[in-house]
GROMACS .gro file of C-alpha atoms in nm:
model
  154
    1MET     CA    1  13.053  18.465   9.918
    2THR     CA    2  12.785  18.577  10.161
    3GLU     CA    3  12.882  18.322  10.428
    4LEU     CA    4  13.253  18.402  10.389
    5LEU     CA    5  13.189  18.775  10.425
    6GLU     CA    6  12.972  18.720  10.732
    7GLU     CA    7  13.258  18.522  10.886
    8VAL     CA    8  13.504  18.803  10.810
    9SER     CA    9  13.276  19.046  10.995
   10ARG     CA   10  13.202  18.810  11.283
   11ARG     CA   11  13.551  18.676  11.361
   12HIS     CA   12  13.806  18.913  11.205
   13PHE     CA   13  13.883  19.282  11.150
   14PRO     CA   14  13.714  19.429  10.841
   15ASN     CA   15  13.740  19.790  10.728
   16PRO     CA   16  13.423  19.985  10.650
   17PRO     CA   17  13.285  19.903  10.303
   18ALA     CA   18  13.390  20.079   9.985
   19THR     CA   19  13.115  20.272   9.814
   20PRO     CA   20  13.008  20.196   9.457
   21ALA     CA   21  13.161  20.534   9.359
   22HIS     CA   22  13.491  20.434   9.525
   23ILE     CA   23  13.491  20.107   9.328
   24GLU     CA   24  13.411  20.290   9.004
   25ALA     CA   25  13.701  20.532   9.063
   26PHE     CA   26  13.935  20.240   9.141
   27GLU     CA   27  13.836  20.058   8.820
   28ALA     CA   28  13.882  20.374   8.611
   29ARG     CA   29  14.227  20.434   8.764
   30MET     CA   30  14.340  20.071   8.723
   31GLY     CA   31  14.191  20.003   8.382
   32TRP     CA   32  14.030  19.674   8.489
   33LYS     CA   33  13.708  19.576   8.662
   34LEU     CA   34  13.672  19.385   8.986
   35ASP     CA   35  13.534  19.037   8.929
   36PRO     CA   36  13.211  18.940   9.116
   37ASP     CA   37  13.401  18.795   9.417
   38LEU     CA   38  13.626  19.099   9.459
   39ARG     CA   39  13.333  19.338   9.406
   40ALA     CA   40  13.130  19.162   9.677
   41PHE     CA   41  13.429  19.169   9.914
   42TYR     CA   42  13.499  19.540   9.866
   43LEU     CA   43  13.133  19.636   9.892
   44HIS     CA   44  13.130  19.444  10.221
   45CYS     CA   45  13.465  19.573  10.351
   46ASP     CA   46  13.738  19.783  10.193
   47GLY     CA   47  14.010  19.545  10.313
   48ALA     CA   48  14.036  19.329  10.622
   49LYS     CA   49  14.286  19.179  10.864
   50LEU     CA   50  14.247  18.815  10.955
   51PHE     CA   51  14.323  18.666  11.297
   52ASP     CA   52  14.508  18.969  11.446
   53ARG     CA   53  14.436  19.340  11.419
   54ILE     CA   54  14.799  19.449  11.477
   55ASP     CA   55  15.006  19.176  11.310
   56PRO     CA   56  14.765  18.999  11.072
   57ASP     CA   57  14.850  18.674  10.901
   58PHE     CA   58  14.643  18.789  10.602
   59HIS     CA   59  14.599  19.162  10.536
   60PHE     CA   60  14.356  19.214  10.250
   61LEU     CA   61  14.449  19.557  10.121
   62PRO     CA   62  14.205  19.844  10.082
   63LEU     CA   63  14.144  19.950   9.722
   64GLU     CA   64  14.368  20.255   9.755
   65MET     CA   65  14.667  20.031   9.840
   66ILE     CA   66  14.632  19.783   9.551
   67ARG     CA   67  14.923  19.817   9.308
   68ARG     CA   68  15.096  19.615   9.040
   69ALA     CA   69  15.290  19.337   9.209
   70ARG     CA   70  15.611  19.424   9.024
   71VAL     CA   71  15.597  19.777   9.165
   72VAL     CA   72  15.520  19.659   9.519
   73MET     CA   73  15.777  19.379   9.522
   74LEU     CA   74  16.057  19.510   9.297
   75GLN     CA   75  15.988  19.885   9.277
   76ASP     CA   76  15.997  19.862   8.895
   77ASP     CA   77  15.702  19.892   8.658
   78SER     CA   78  15.863  19.730   8.355
   79ASP     CA   79  15.804  19.392   8.193
   80LYS     CA   80  16.144  19.263   8.311
   81SER     CA   81  16.008  19.279   8.665
   82GLY     CA   82  15.699  19.066   8.613
   83PRO     CA   83  15.362  19.059   8.440
   84ALA     CA   84  15.168  19.385   8.422
   85SER     CA   85  14.851  19.189   8.499
   86TRP     CA   86  14.954  19.075   8.849
   87TYR     CA   87  14.827  19.296   9.135
   88ALA     CA   88  14.913  19.267   9.504
   89THR     CA   89  14.585  19.243   9.698
   90CYS     CA   90  14.680  19.073  10.023
   91ALA     CA   91  14.995  19.121  10.231
   92LEU     CA   92  15.136  18.824  10.419
   93GLN     CA   93  15.415  18.793  10.673
   94ASP     CA   94  15.779  18.840  10.559
   95SER     CA   95  15.694  19.077  10.270
   96ASN     CA   96  15.512  18.812  10.068
   97TYR     CA   97  15.184  18.882   9.889
   98ILE     CA   98  14.881  18.722   9.738
   99LEU     CA   99  14.830  18.839   9.380
  100VAL     CA  100  14.530  18.864   9.151
  101ASP     CA  101  14.602  18.797   8.783
  102VAL     CA  102  14.368  19.033   8.597
  103GLY     CA  103  14.508  18.920   8.263
  104GLN     CA  104  14.293  18.608   8.258
  105GLN     CA  105  13.958  18.491   8.383
  106HIS     CA  106  13.805  18.150   8.431
  107GLY     CA  107  13.433  18.137   8.490
  108GLY     CA  108  13.436  18.517   8.519
  109ARG     CA  109  13.684  18.506   8.810
  110TYR     CA  110  14.050  18.608   8.828
  111PRO     CA  111  14.297  18.342   8.943
  112ILE     CA  112  14.500  18.395   9.261
  113ILE     CA  113  14.881  18.370   9.253
  114ASP     CA  114  15.135  18.312   9.533
  115GLY     CA  115  15.351  18.626   9.541
  116TYR     CA  116  15.653  18.455   9.695
  117ARG     CA  117  15.907  18.737   9.736
  118GLU     CA  118  16.226  18.532   9.704
  119GLY     CA  119  16.108  18.375   9.379
  120PHE     CA  120  15.921  18.670   9.228
  121PRO     CA  121  15.830  18.682   8.939
  122ASP     CA  122  15.944  18.332   8.838
  123PRO     CA  123  15.629  18.131   8.754
  124TYR     CA  124  15.792  17.822   8.907
  125TYR     CA  125  15.764  17.989   9.251
  126CYS     CA  126  15.471  18.221   9.185
  127THR     CA  127  15.207  17.967   9.094
  128GLN     CA  128  14.830  17.978   9.086
  129ILE     CA  129  14.700  17.878   9.428
  130ALA     CA  130  14.326  17.937   9.386
  131ALA     CA  131  14.089  17.964   9.092
  132SER     CA  132  13.909  18.262   9.247
  133PHE     CA  133  13.915  18.512   9.530
  134SER     CA  134  13.631  18.332   9.707
  135GLU     CA  135  13.826  18.004   9.697
  136PHE     CA  136  14.131  18.179   9.842
  137LEU     CA  137  13.931  18.361  10.110
  138SER     CA  138  13.767  18.034  10.213
  139GLY     CA  139  14.109  17.872  10.252
  140ALA     CA  140  14.245  18.170  10.446
  141LEU     CA  141  13.953  18.168  10.690
  142ARG     CA  142  14.005  17.797  10.762
  143SER     CA  143  14.385  17.813  10.760
  144GLU     CA  144  14.443  17.835  11.133
  145ARG     CA  145  14.687  18.117  11.047
  146ARG     CA  146  14.893  17.898  10.810
  147TRP     CA  147  14.974  17.945  10.442
  148PHE     CA  148  14.736  17.664  10.351
  149TRP     CA  149  14.851  17.638   9.987
  150LEU     CA  150  15.206  17.532  10.078
  151LYS     CA  151  15.278  17.165  10.084
  152THR     CA  152  15.381  17.029  10.420
  153GLU     CA  153  15.614  16.738  10.473
  154ASP     CA  154  15.464  16.442  10.657
   0.00000   0.00000   0.00000
């Protein structure tokens, strides 16, 4: 994570870091704890914009803006509108999001889900795209501004 965070600071547009107290308040409000990758990210920067400060391709949200995906995407906080464990943590172009699934962990890390607006919350369209936040951040930093997890036709 250290190298990824240094690259965010060197080449992109990070916000000032969250304080440990800010993280503690966020976790108390949300009812779940940041995993080690997310904790390191937010202690380094409370959100960041990649590639462009005004119109970023990846806008990692500050803690105060993280909400349940079903509320962000469908303005409804009921189970018919998607899993309660999916949280929108990164805004993309065209009102799409990257989601963290706090309902499961693998190796102590939350998986990352494609929050494809047109298919939300259908798991056929909203699939796991990274095993951890650090894996997703690595892909985003090397993406050349593309949604690297989408298959391209040759």
